[in-house]
GROMACS .gro file of C-alpha atoms in nm:
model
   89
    1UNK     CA    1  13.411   8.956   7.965
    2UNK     CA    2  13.385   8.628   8.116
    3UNK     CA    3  13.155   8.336   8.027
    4UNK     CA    4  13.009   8.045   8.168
    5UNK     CA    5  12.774   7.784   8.075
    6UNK     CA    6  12.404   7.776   8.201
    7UNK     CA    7  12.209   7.455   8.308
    8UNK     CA    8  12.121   7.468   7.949
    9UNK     CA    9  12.455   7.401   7.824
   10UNK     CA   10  12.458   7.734   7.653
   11UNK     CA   11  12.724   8.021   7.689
   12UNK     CA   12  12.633   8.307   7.879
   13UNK     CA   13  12.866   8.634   7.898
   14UNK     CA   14  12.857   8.858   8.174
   15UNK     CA   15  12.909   9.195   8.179
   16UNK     CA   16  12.993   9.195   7.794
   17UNK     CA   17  12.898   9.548   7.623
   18UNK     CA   18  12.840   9.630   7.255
   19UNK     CA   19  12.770   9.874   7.096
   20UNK     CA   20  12.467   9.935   6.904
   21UNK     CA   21  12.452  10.217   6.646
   22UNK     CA   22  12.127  10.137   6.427
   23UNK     CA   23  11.767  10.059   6.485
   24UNK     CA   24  11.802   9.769   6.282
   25UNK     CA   25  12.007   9.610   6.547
   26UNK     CA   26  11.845   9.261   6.627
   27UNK     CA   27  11.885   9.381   6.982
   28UNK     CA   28  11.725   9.675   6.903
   29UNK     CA   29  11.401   9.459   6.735
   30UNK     CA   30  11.373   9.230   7.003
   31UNK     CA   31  11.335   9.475   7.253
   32UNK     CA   32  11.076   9.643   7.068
   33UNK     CA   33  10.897   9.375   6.974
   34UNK     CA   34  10.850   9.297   7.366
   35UNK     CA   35  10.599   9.578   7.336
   36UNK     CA   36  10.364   9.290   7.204
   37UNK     CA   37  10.207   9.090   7.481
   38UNK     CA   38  10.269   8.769   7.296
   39UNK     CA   39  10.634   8.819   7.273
   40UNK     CA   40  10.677   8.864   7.596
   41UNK     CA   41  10.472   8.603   7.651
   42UNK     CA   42  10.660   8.377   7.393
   43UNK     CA   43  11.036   8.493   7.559
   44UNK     CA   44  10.935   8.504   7.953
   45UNK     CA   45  11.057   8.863   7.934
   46UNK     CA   46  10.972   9.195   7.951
   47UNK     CA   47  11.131   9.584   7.999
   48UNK     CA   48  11.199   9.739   8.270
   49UNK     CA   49  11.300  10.124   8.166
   50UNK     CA   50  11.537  10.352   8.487
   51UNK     CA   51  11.832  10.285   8.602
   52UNK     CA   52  11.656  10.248   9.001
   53UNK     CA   53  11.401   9.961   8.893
   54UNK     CA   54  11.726   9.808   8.711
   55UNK     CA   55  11.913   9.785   9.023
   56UNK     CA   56  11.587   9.739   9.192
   57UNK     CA   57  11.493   9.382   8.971
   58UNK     CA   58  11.899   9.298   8.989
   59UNK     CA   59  11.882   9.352   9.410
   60UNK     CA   60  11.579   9.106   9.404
   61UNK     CA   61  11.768   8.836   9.223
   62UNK     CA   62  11.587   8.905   8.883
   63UNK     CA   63  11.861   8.836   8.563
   64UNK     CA   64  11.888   9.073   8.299
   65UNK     CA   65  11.966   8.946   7.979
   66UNK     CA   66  11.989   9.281   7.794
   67UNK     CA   67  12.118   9.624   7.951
   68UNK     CA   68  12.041   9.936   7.738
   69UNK     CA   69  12.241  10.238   7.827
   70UNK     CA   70  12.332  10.568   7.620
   71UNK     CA   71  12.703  10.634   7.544
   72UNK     CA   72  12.733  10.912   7.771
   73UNK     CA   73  12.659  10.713   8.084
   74UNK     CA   74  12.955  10.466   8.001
   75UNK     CA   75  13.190  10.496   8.316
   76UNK     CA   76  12.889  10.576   8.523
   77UNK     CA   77  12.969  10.327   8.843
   78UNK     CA   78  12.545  10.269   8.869
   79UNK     CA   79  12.527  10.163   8.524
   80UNK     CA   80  12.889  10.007   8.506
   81UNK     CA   81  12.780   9.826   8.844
   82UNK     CA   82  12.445   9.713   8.675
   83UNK     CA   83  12.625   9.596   8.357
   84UNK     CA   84  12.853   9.356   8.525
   85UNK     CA   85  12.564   9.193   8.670
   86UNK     CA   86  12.355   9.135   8.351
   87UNK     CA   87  12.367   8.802   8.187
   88UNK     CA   88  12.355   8.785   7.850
   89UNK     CA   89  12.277   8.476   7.608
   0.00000   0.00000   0.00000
């Protein structure tokens, strides 16, 4: 995991993976909740579901904040690949 700090002044990690085992996750519930048009709205985010339009939004300079994955495709080189190029808050 590395970090660096945003024009913000906040931290951002790249690459970093956890592991999420229950719905109530708040990563879990904010990704949900970006079913509701004002959410999205109210983060400037949305979901993008498949691993293609993943690398698809990453190869046209879109930044992913959150990368969702099951367990069995850790060590996958797509996903692994995709992972080290999300940027999370």
């Amino acid at each position: 995991m590395s970090g660096h700090t945003g024009g913000g002044g906040e931290t951002r990690h790249v690459g970093q993976v956890k592991e999420v085992t229950s719905l109530a996750n708040p990563v879990i519930k904010d990704i949900r909740a970006l079913a509701l048009k004002k959410y999205r709205d109210a983060e400037g985010a949305f979901m993008a579901e498949g691993l293609k339009l993943v690398i698809d939004a990453l190869d046209l300079g879109w930044s992913i904040r959150t990368l969702v994955f099951a367990k069995s495709q850790r060590g996958n080189a797509a996903v692994e690949k995709a992972a080290a190029r999300t940027v999370a808050r």
